[in-house]
PDB file of C-alpha atoms in Angstrom:
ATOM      1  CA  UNK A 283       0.000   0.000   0.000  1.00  0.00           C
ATOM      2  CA  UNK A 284       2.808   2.078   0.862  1.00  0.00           C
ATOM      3  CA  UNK A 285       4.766   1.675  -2.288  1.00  0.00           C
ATOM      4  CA  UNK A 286       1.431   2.228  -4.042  1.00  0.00           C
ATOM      5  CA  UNK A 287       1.181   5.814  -2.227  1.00  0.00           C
ATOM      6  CA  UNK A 288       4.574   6.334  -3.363  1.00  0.00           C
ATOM      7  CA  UNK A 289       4.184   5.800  -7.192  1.00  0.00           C
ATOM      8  CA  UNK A 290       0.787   8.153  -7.315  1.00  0.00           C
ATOM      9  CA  UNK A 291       3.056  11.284  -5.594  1.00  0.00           C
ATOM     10  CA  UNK A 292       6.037  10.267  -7.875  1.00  0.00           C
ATOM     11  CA  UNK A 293       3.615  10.337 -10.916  1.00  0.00           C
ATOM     12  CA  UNK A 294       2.033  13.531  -9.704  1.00  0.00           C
ATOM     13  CA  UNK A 295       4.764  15.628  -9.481  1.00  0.00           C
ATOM     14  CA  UNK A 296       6.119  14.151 -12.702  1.00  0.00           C
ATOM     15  CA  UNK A 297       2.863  15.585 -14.376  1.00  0.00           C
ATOM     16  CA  UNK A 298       3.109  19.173 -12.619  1.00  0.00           C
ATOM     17  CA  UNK A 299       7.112  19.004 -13.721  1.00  0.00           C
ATOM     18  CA  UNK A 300       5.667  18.446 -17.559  1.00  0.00           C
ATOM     19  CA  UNK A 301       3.068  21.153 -16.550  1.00  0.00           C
ATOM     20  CA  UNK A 302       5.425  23.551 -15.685  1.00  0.00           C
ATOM     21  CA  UNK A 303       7.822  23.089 -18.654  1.00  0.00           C
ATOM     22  CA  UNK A 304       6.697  25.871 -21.400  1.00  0.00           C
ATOM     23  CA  UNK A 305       6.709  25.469 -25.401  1.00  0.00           C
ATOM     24  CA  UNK A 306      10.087  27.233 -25.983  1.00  0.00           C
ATOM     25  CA  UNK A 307       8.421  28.724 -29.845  1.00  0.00           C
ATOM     26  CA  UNK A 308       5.767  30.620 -27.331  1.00  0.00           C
ATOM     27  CA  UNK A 309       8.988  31.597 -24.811  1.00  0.00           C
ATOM     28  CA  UNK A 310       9.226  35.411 -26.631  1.00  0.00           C
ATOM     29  CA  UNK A 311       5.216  36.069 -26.755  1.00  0.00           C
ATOM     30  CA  UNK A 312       4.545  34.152 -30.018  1.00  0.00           C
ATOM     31  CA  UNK A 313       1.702  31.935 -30.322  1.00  0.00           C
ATOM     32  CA  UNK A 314       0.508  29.757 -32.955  1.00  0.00           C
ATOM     33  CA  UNK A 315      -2.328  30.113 -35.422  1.00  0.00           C
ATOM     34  CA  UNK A 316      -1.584  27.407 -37.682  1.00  0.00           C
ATOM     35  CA  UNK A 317      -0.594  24.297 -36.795  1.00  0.00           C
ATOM     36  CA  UNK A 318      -1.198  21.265 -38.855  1.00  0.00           C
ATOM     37  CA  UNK A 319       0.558  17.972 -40.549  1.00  0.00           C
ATOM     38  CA  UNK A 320       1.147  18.425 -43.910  1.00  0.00           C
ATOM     39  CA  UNK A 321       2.472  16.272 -46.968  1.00  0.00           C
ATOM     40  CA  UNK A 322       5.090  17.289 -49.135  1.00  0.00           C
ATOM     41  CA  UNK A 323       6.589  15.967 -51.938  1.00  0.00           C
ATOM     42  CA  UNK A 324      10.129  15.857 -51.646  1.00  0.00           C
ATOM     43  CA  UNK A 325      12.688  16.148 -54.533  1.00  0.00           C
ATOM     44  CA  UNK A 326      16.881  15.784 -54.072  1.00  0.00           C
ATOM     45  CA  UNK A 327      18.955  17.467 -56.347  1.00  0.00           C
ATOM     46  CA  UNK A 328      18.970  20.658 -57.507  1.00  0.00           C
ATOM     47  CA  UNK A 329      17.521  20.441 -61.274  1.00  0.00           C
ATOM     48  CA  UNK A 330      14.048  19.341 -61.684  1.00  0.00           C
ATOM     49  CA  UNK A 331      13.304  15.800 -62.559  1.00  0.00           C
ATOM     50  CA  UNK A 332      10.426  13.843 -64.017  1.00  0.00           C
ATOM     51  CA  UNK A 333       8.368  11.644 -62.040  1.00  0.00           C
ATOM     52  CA  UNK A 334       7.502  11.333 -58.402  1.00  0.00           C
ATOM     53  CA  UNK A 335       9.667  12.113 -55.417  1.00  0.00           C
ATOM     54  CA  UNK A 336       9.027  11.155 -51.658  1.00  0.00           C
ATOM     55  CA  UNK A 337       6.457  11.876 -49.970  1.00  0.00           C
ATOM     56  CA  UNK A 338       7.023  13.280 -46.360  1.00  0.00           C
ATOM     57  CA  UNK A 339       4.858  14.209 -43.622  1.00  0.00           C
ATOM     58  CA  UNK A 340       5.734  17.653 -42.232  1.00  0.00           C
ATOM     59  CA  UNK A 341       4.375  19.341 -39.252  1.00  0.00           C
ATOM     60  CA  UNK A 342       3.687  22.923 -40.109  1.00  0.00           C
ATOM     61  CA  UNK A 343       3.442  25.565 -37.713  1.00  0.00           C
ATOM     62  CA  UNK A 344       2.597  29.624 -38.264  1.00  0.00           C
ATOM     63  CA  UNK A 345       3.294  32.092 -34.624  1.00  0.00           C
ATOM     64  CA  UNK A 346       2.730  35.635 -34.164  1.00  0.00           C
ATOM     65  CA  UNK A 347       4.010  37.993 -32.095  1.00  0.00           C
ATOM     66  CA  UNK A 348       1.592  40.692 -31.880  1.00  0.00           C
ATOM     67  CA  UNK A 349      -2.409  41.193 -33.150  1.00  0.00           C
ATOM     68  CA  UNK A 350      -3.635  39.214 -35.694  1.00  0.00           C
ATOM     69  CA  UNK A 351      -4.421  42.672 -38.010  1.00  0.00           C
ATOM     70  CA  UNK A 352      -0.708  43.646 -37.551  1.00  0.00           C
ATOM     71  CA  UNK A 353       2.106  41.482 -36.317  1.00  0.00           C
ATOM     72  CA  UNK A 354       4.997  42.606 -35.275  1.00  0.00           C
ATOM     73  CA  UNK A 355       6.837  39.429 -36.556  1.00  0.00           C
ATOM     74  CA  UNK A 356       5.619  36.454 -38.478  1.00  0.00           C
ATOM     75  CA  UNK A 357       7.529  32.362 -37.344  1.00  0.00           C
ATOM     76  CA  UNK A 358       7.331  29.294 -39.138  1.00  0.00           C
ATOM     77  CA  UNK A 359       8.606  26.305 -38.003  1.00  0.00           C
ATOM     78  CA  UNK A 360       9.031  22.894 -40.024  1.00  0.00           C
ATOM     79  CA  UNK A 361       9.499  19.931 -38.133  1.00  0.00           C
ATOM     80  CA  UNK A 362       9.507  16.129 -39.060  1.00  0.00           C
ATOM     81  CA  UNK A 363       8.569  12.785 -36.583  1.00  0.00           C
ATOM     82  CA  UNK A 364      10.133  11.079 -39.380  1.00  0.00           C
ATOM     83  CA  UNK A 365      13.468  12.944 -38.557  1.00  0.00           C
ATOM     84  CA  UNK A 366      13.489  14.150 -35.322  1.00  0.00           C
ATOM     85  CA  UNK A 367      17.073  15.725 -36.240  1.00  0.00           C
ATOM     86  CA  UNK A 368      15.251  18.266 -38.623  1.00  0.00           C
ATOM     87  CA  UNK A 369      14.135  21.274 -37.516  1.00  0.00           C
ATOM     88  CA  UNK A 370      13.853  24.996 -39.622  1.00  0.00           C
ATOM     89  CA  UNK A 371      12.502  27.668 -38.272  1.00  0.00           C
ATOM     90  CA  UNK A 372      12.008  30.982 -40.033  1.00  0.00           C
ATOM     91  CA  UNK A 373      10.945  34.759 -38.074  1.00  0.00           C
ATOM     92  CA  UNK A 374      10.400  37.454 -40.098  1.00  0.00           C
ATOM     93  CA  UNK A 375       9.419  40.714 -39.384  1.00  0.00           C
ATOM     94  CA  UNK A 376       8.643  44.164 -42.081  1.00  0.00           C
ATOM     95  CA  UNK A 377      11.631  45.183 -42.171  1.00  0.00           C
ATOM     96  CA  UNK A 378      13.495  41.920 -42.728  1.00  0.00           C
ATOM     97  CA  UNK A 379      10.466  41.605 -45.504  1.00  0.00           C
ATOM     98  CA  UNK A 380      11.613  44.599 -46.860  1.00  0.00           C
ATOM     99  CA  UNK A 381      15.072  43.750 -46.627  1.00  0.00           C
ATOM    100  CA  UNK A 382      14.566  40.191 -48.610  1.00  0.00           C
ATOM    101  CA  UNK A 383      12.354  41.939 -51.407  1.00  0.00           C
ATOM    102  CA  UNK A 384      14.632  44.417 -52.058  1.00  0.00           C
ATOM    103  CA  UNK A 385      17.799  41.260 -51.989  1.00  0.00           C
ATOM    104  CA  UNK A 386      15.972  39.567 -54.031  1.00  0.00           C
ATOM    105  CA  UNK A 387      14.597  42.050 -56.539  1.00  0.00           C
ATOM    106  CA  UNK A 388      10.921  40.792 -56.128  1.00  0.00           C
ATOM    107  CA  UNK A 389       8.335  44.222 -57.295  1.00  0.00           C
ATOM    108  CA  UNK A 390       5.310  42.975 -55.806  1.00  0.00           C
ATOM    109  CA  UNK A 391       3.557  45.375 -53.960  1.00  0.00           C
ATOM    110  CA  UNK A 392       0.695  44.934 -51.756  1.00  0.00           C
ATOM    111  CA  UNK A 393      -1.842  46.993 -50.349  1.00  0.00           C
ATOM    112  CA  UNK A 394      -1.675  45.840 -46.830  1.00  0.00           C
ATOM    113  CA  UNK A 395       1.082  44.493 -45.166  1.00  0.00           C
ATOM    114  CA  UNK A 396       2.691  41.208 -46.714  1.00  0.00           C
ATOM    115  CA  UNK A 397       2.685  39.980 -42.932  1.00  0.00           C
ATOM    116  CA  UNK A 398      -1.255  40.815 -42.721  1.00  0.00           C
ATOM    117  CA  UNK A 399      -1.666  38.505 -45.823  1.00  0.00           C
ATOM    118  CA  UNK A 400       0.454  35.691 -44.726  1.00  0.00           C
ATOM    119  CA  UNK A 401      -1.958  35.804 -41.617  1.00  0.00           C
ATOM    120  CA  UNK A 402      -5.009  35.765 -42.908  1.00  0.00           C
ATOM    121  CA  UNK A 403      -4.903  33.214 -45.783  1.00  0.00           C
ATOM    122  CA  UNK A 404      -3.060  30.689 -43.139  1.00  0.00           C
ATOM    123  CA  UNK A 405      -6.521  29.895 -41.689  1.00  0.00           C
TER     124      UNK A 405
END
């Protein structure tokens, strides 16, 4: 009976340690508003080949920091449970937008915030 006793307090204060222990992708005031499993087809190599490549299950998540009309900063993160070595992560804010459009010579323009639009259409 004792023992029994024992194993319930052990098992309780394992479940209030796993309580306690916080999503580190929420740690700076993100939180999520898309998170889903997705499947990708996955190609190697750089050129583009005919056929099929692999098929991979991703898990897909969008964060915000900020309101949902105007976030300050825009994270995805890519993870895999088929390699649980990968993990990509991505935060991007206006003026690192700004900074990649103008790298990267893209001359779309849009009449809200590119951030805004990533938001919205992730629903």
């Amino acid at each position: 009976m004792d023992s029994k006793l024992q194993l319930s307090q052990r098992i309780d204060q394992a479940e209030k340690l796993l309580d306690s222990l916080e999503d580190p992708s929420l740690a700076d005031g993100f939180r999520p508003i898309f998170d889903r499993e997705v499947g990708v087809e996955v190609r190697s190599g750089g050129e583009p080949k005919e056929g099929v490549g692999e098929l991979r299950t991703f898990k897909v998540r969008l964060l915000i920091l900020g309101k949902e009309e105007k976030p300050e900063s825009v994270r995805m993160e890519l993870s895999s449970e088929g390699d649980l070595f990968f993990h990509y992560y991505h935060t991007i804010d206006p003026s690192g937008f700004e900074h990649m459009r103008t790298r990267q010579k893209l001359v779309i323009k849009f009449k809200v915030p590119f951030l805004t639009i990533l938001v919205f259409h992730s629903y």
